mmCIF file of C-alpha atoms in Angstrom:
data_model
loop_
_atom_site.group_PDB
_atom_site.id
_atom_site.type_symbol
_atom_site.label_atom_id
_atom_site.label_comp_id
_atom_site.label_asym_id
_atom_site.label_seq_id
_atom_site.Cartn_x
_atom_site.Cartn_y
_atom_site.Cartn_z
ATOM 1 C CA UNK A 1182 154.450 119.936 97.694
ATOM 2 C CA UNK A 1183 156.700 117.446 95.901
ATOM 3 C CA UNK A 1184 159.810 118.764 94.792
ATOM 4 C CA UNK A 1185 159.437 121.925 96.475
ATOM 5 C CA UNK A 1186 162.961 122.069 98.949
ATOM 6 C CA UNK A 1187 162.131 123.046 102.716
ATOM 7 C CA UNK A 1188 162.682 126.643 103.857
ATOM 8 C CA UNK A 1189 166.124 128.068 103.349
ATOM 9 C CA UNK A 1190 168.222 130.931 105.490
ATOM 10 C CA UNK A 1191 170.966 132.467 103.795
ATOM 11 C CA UNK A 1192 171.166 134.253 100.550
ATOM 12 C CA UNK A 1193 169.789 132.860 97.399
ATOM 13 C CA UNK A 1194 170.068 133.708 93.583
ATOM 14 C CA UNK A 1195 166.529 134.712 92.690
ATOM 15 C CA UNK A 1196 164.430 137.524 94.860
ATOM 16 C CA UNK A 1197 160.996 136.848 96.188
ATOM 17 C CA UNK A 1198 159.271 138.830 93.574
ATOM 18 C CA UNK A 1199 161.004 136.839 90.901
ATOM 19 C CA UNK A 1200 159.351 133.927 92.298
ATOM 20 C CA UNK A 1201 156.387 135.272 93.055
ATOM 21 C CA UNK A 1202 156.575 136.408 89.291
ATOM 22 C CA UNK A 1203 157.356 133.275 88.021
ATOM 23 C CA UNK A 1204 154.649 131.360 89.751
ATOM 24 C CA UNK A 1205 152.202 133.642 88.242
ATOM 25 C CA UNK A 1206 153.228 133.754 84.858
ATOM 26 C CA UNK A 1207 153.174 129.553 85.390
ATOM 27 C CA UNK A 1208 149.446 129.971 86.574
ATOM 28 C CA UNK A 1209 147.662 133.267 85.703
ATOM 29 C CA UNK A 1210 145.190 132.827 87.866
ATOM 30 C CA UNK A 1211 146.534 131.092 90.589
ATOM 31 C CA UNK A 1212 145.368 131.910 94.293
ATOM 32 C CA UNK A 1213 147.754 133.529 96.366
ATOM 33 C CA UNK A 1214 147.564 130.769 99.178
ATOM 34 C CA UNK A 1215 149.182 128.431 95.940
ATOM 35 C CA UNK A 1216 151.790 131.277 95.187
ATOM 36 C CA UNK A 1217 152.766 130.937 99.132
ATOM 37 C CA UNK A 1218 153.036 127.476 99.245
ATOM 38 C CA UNK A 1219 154.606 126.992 96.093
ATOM 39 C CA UNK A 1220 157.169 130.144 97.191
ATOM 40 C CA UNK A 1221 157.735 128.828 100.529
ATOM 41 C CA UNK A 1222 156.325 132.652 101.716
ATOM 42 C CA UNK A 1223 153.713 133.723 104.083
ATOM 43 C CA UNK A 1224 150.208 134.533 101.841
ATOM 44 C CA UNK A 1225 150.939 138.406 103.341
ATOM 45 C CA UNK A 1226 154.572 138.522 101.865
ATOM 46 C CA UNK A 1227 152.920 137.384 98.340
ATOM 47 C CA UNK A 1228 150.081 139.603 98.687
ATOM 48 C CA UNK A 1229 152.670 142.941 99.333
ATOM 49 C CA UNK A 1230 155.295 141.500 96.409
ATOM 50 C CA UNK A 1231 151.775 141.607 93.804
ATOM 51 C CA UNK A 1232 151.262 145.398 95.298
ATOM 52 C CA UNK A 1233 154.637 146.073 94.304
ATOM 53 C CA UNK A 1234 154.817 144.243 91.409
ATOM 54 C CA UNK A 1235 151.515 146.061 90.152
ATOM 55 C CA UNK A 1236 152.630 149.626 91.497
ATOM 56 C CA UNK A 1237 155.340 149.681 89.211
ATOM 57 C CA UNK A 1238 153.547 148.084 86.660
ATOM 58 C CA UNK A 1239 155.107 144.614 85.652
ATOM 59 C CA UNK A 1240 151.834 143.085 86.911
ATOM 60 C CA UNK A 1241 147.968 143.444 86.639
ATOM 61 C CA UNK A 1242 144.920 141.637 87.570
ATOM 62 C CA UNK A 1243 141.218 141.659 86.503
ATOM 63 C CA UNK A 1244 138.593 140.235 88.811
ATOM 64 C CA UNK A 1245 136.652 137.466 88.067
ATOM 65 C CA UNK A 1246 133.965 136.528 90.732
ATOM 66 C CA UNK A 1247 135.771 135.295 93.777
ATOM 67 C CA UNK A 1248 139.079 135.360 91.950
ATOM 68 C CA UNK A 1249 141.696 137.484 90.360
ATOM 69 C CA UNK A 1250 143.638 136.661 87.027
ATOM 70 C CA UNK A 1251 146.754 138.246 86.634
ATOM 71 C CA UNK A 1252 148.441 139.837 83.717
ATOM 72 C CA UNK A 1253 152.762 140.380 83.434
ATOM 73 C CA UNK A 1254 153.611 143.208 80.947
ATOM 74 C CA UNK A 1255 156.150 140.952 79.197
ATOM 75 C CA UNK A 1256 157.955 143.906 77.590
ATOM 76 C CA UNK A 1257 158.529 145.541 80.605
ATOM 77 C CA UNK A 1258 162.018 146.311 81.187
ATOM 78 C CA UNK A 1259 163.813 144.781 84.786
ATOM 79 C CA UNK A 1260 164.696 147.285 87.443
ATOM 80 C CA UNK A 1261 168.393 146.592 88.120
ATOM 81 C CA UNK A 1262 170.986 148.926 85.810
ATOM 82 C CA UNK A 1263 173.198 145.719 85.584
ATOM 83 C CA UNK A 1264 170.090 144.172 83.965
ATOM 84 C CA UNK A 1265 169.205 147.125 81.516
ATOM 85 C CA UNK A 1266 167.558 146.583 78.364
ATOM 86 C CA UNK A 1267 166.688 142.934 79.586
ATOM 87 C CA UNK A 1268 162.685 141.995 79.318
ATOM 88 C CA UNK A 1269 160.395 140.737 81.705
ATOM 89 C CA UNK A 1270 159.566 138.358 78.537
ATOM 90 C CA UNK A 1271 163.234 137.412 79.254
ATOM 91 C CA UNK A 1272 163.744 136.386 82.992
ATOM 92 C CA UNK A 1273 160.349 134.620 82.498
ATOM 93 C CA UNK A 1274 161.345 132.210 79.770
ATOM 94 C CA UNK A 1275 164.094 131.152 81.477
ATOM 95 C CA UNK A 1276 161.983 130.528 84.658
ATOM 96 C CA UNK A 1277 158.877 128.861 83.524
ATOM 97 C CA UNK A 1278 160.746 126.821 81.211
ATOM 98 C CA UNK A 1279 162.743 125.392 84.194
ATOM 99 C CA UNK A 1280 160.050 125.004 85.881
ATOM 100 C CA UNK A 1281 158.209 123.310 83.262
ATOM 101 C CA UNK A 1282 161.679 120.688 82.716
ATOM 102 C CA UNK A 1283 161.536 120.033 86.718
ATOM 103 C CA UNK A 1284 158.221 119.079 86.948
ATOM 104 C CA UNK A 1285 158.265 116.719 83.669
ATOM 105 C CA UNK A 1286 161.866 114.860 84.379
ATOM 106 C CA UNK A 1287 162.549 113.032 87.329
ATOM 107 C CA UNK A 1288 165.997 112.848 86.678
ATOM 108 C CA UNK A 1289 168.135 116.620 87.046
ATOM 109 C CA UNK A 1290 169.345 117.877 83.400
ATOM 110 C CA UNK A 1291 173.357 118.659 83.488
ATOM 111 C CA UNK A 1292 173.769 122.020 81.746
ATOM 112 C CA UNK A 1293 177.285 121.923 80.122
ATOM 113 C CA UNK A 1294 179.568 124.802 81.349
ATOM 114 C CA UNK A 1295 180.715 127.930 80.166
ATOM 115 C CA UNK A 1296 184.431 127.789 78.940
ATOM 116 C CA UNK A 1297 186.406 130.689 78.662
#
């Protein structure tokens, strides 16, 4: 995939299920051999993270024919106490809109920083 880096050992800022998360709410009804690739996971990994993510219900899918199409509850509230009060709805927009600026510029956007 283009623009996708290579795998990566060490720590990293987002989890697996925010990825896996973010993929989906890119492409509701993507397959889960696309979520892999795109996640740099195995297909097994993706399919346990969507069992999680459904158990506790930020995710759920309906069936259609051969193929599933996903649904996030947007409204439902992240896990972490650090994170309390912050949305689903939240994390996502910043994710899919990233996503969405990588894939239409070639060129990487400087973000200005933070002063204090």
């Amino acid at each position: 995939m283009d623009g996708v880096p290579e795998p990566h050992t060490g720590w990293t800022f987002l989890t697996n299920h925010a990825r896996v998360l973010a993929a989906i709410a890119d492409n509701h009804s993507a397959r889960i051999r696309d979520i892999a690739a795109h996640c740099r996971l195995t297909e097994r990994a993706v399919q346990k993270i969507i069992a999680d993510l459904e158990q506790d219900g930020y995710l759920s899918h309906t069936r259609e024919g051969r193929s599933n199409t996903y649904q996030i509850d947007p409204g439902k509230v992240l896990r972490h106490p650090a994170e309390a009060g912050l949305t689903v709805a939240s994390l996502m927009s910043l994710l899919v809109q990233d996503e969405a600026d990588r894939a239409t510029t070639s060129t990487p956007r400087v973000r200005p920083h933070a002063t204090t």
